[in-house]
mmCIF file of C-alpha atoms in Angstrom:
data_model
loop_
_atom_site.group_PDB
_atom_site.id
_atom_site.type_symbol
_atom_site.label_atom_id
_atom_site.label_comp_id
_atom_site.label_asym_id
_atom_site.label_seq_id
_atom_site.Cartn_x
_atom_site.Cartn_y
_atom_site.Cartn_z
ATOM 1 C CA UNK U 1 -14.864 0.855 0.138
ATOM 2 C CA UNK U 2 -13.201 3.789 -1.850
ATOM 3 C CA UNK U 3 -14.398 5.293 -5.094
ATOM 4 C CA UNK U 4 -13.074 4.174 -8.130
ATOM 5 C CA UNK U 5 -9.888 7.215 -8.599
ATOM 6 C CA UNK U 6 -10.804 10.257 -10.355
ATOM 7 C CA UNK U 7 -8.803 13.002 -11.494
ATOM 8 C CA UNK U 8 -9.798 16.806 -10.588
ATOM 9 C CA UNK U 9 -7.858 19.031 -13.567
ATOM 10 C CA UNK U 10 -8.383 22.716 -12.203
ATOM 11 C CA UNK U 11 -7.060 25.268 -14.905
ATOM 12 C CA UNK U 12 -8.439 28.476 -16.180
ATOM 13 C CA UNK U 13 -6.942 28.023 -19.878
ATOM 14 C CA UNK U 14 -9.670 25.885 -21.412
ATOM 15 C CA UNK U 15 -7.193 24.538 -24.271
ATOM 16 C CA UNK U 16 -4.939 22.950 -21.493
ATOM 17 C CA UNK U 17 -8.067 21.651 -19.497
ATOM 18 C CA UNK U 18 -9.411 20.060 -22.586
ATOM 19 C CA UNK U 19 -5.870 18.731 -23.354
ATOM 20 C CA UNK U 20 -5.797 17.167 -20.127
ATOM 21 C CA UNK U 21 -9.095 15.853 -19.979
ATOM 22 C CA UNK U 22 -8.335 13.977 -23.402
ATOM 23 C CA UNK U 23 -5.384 12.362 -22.657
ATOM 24 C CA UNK U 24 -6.977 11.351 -19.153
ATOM 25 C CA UNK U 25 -9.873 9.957 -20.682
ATOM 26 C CA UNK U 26 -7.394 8.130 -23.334
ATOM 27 C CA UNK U 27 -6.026 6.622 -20.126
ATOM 28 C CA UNK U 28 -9.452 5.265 -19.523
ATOM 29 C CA UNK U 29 -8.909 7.677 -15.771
ATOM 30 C CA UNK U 30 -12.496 9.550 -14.724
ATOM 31 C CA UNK U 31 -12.078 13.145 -15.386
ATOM 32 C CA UNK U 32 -13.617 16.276 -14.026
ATOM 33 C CA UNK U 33 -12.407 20.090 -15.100
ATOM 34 C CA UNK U 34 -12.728 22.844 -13.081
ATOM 35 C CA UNK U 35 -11.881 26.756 -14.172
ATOM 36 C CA UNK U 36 -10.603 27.616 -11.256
ATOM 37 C CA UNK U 37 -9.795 27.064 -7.113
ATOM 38 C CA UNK U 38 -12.767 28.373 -6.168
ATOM 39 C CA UNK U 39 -15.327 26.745 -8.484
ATOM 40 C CA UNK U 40 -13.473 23.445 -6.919
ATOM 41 C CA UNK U 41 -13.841 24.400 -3.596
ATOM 42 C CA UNK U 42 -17.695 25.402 -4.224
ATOM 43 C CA UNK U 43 -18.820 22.201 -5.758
ATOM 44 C CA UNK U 44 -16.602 20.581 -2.794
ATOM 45 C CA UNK U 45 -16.695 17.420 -4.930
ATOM 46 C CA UNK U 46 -16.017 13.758 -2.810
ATOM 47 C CA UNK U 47 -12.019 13.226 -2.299
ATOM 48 C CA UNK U 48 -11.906 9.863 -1.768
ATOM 49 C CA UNK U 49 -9.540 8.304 -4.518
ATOM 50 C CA UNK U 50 -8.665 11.344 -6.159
ATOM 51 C CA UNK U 51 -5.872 13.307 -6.776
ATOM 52 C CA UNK U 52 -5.925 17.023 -8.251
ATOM 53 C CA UNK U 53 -3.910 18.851 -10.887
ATOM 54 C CA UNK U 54 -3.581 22.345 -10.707
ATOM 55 C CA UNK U 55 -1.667 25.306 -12.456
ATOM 56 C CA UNK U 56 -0.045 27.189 -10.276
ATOM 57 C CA UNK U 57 -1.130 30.294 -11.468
ATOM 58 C CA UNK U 58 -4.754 31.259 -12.099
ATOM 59 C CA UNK U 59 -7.319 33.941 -11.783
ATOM 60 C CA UNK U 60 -8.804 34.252 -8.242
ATOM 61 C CA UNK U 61 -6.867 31.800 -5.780
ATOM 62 C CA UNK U 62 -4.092 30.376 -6.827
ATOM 63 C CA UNK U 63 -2.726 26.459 -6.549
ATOM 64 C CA UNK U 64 -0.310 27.329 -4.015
ATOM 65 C CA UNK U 65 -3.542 28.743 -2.051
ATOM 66 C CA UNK U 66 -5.648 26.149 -2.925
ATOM 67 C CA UNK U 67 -3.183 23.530 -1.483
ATOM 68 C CA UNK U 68 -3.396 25.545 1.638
ATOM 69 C CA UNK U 69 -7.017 25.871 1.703
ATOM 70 C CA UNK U 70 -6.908 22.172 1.611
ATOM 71 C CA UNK U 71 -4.961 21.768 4.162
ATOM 72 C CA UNK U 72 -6.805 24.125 6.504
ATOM 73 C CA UNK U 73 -9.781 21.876 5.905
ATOM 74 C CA UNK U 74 -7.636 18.791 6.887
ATOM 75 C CA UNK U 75 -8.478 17.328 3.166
ATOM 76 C CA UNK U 76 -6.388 14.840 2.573
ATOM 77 C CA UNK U 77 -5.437 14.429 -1.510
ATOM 78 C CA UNK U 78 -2.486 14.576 -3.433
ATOM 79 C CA UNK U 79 -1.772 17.603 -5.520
ATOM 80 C CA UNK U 80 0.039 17.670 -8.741
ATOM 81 C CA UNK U 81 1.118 21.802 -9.592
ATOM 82 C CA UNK U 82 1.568 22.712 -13.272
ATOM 83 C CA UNK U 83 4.043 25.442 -13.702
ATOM 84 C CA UNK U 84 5.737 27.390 -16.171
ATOM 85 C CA UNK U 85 9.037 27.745 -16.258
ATOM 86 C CA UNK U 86 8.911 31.512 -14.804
ATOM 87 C CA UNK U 87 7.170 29.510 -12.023
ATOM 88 C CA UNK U 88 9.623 27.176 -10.869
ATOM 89 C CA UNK U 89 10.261 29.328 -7.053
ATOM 90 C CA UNK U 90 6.451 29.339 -6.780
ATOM 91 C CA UNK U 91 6.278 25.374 -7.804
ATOM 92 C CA UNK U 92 9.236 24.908 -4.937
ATOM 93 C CA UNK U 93 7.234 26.797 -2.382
ATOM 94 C CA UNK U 94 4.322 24.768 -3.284
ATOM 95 C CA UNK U 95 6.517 21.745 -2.536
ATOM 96 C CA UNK U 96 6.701 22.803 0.863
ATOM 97 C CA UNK U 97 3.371 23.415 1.451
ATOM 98 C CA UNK U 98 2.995 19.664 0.380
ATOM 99 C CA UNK U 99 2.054 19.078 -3.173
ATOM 100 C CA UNK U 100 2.690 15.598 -4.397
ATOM 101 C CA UNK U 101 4.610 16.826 -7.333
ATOM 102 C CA UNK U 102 5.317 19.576 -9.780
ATOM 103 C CA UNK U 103 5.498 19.656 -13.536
ATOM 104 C CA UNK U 104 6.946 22.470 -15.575
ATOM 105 C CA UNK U 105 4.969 23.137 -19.317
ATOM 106 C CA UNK U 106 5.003 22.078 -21.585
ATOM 107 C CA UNK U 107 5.323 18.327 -19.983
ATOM 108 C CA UNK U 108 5.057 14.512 -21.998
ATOM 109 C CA UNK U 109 2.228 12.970 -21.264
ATOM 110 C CA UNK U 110 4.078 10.229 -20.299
ATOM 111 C CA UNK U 111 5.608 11.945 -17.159
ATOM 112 C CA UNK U 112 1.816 13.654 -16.288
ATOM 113 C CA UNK U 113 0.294 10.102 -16.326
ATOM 114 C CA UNK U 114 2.930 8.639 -14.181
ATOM 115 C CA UNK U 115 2.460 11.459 -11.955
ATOM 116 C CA UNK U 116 -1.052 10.927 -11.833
ATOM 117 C CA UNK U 117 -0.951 7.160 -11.554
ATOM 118 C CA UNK U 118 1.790 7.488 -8.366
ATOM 119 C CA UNK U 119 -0.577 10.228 -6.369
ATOM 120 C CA UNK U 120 -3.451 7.961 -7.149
ATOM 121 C CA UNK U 121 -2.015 4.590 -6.429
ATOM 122 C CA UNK U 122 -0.824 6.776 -2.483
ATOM 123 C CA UNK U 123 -4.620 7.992 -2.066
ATOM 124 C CA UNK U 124 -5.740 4.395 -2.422
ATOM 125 C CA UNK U 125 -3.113 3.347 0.132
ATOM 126 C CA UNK U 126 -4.025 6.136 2.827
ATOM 127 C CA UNK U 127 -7.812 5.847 1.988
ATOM 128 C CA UNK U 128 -7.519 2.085 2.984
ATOM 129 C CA UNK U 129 -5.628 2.757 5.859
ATOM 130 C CA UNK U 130 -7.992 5.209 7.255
ATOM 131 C CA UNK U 131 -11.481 2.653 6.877
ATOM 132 C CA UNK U 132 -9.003 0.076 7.866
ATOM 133 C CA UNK U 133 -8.167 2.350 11.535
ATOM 134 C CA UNK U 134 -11.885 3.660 11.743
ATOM 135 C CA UNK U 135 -12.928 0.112 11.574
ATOM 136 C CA UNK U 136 -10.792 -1.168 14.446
ATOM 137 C CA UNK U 137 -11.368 1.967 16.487
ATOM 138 C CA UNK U 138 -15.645 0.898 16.257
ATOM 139 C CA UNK U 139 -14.039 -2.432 17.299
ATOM 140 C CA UNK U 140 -12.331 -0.780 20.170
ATOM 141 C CA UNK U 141 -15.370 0.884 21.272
ATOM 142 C CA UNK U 142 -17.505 -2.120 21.256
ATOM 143 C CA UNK U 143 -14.956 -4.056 24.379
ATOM 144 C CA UNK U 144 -16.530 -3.614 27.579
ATOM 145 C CA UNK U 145 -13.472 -1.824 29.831
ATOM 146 C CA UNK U 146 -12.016 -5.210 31.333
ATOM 147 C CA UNK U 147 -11.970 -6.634 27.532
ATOM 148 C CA UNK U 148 -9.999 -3.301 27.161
ATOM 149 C CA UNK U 149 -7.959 -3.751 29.606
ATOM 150 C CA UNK U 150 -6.885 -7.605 28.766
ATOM 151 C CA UNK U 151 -6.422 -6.726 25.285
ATOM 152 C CA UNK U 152 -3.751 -3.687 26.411
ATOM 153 C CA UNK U 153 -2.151 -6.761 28.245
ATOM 154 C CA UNK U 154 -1.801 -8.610 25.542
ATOM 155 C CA UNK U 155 -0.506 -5.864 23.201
ATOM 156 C CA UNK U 156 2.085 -5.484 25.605
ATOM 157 C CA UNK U 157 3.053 -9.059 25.145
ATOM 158 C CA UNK U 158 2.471 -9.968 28.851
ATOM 159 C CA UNK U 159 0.890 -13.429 29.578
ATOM 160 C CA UNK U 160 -2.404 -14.636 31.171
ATOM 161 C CA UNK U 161 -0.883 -14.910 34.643
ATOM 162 C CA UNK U 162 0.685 -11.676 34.736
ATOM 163 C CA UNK U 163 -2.596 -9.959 32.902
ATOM 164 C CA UNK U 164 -4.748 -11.734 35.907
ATOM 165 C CA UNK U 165 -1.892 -10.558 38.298
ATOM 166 C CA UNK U 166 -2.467 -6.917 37.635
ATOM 167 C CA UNK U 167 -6.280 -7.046 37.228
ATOM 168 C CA UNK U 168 -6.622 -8.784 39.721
ATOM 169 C CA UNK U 169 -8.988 -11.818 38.521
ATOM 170 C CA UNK U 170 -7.966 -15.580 37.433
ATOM 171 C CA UNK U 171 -5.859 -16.795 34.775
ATOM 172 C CA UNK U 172 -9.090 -18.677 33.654
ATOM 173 C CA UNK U 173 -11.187 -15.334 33.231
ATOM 174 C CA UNK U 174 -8.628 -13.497 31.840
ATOM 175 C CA UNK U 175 -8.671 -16.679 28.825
ATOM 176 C CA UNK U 176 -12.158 -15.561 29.008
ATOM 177 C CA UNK U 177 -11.588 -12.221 27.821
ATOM 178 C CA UNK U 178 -8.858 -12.846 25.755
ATOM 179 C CA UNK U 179 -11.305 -14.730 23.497
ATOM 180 C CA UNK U 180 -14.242 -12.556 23.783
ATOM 181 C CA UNK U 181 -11.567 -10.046 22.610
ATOM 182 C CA UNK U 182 -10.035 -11.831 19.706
ATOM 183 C CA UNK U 183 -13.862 -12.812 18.673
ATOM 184 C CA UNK U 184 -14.793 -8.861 18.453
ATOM 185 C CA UNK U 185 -11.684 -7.725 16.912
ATOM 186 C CA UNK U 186 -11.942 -10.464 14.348
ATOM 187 C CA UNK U 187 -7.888 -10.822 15.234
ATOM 188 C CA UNK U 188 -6.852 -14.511 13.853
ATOM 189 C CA UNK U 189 -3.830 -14.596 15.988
ATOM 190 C CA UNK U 190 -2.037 -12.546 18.550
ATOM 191 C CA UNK U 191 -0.018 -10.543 16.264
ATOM 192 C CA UNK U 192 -3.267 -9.509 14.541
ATOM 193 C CA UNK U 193 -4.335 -7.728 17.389
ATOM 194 C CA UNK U 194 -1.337 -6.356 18.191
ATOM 195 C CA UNK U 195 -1.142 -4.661 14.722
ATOM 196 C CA UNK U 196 -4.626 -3.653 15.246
ATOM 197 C CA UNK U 197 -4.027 -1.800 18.571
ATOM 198 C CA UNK U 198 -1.112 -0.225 17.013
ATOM 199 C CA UNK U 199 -2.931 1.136 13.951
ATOM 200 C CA UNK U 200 -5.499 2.636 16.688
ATOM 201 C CA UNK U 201 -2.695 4.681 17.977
ATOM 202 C CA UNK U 202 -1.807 5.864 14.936
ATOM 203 C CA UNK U 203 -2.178 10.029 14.817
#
């Protein structure tokens, strides 16, 4: 389960936190304001389902640094940098430090709200896909080593007899396995489990 999405709006100009707090809010899209970077990083608030905004340029550390602070803590969350127009080379290096997007003031709040909306709607989807992988790997760790070993068969799309070949047991034990294996990685078919094994590999 994720957390319903919030939005963290980091900004040291209380006018344009306010601003953005409103018009979140009038989006019906849970708000939380921040000053600057490093008030964020102190409350270290929960990141699942969120998404930040963040002007580029602020007292202290700036977005750009933030991002990378982020990153050095292996955070994953989308960042949306507010920039001025003097900004713009700073926005593009923030684009390749990895920021979801940047906007250039003063913005619609049309564009900022699709912005948010798409780095929110890609949090859900990676959030998911991380319980989803954490959830086979427990799987994974629950097979005894032959039920490991069957199940690596059968990702490889080899049959029973060739499974029981290289293992060395009976076609009839390796059915064995294969359905104490489909039982604890609640696989309906085949190509359940072979999706399952592959999101396990996944870096």
């Amino acid at each position: 389960m994720t957390s319903d999405p919030i939005v963290y709006v980091i900004d040291d100009d209380e006018a344009a936190r306010h601003s953005l707090e409103f018009l979140l809010d009038c989006a019906e899209i849970r708000v939380r304001a921040f000053p600057s970077a490093d008030a964020f990083l102190a409350a270290s608030p929960p990141l699942a389902g969120a998404c930040i905004v963040t002007d580029v340029r602020m007292p202290g550390r700036s977005g750009i640094e933030l991002v990378e602070e982020m990153k050095r803590r292996c955070a994953s969350v989308p960042v949306i940098v507010i920039t001025g127009h003097a900004d713009v080379p700073l926005a593009i290096q923030a684009m390749h430090a990895g920021v979801a997007d940047f906007i250039e003031k003063p913005f619609d709040d049309e564009i900022m709200l699709a912005a948010i909306r798409k780095a929110l709607a890609a949090q859900a989807g990676d959030d998911a896909a991380r319980g989803e992988r954490q959830a086979v790997l427990e799987r994974i760790a629950a097979l005894s080593g032959r039920e490991r070993e069957v199940m690596e068969g059968l990702a490889r799309g080899d049959a029973n007899k060739a499974i029981a070949f290289d293992l060395g047991i009976s076609a009839r034990t390796v059915e064995v396995y294969r359905a104490n294996v489909m039982l604890k990685m609640q696989a309906r078919t085949l190509s359940d489990l072979v999706r399952m094994v592959t999101v396990a590999r996944l870096p």
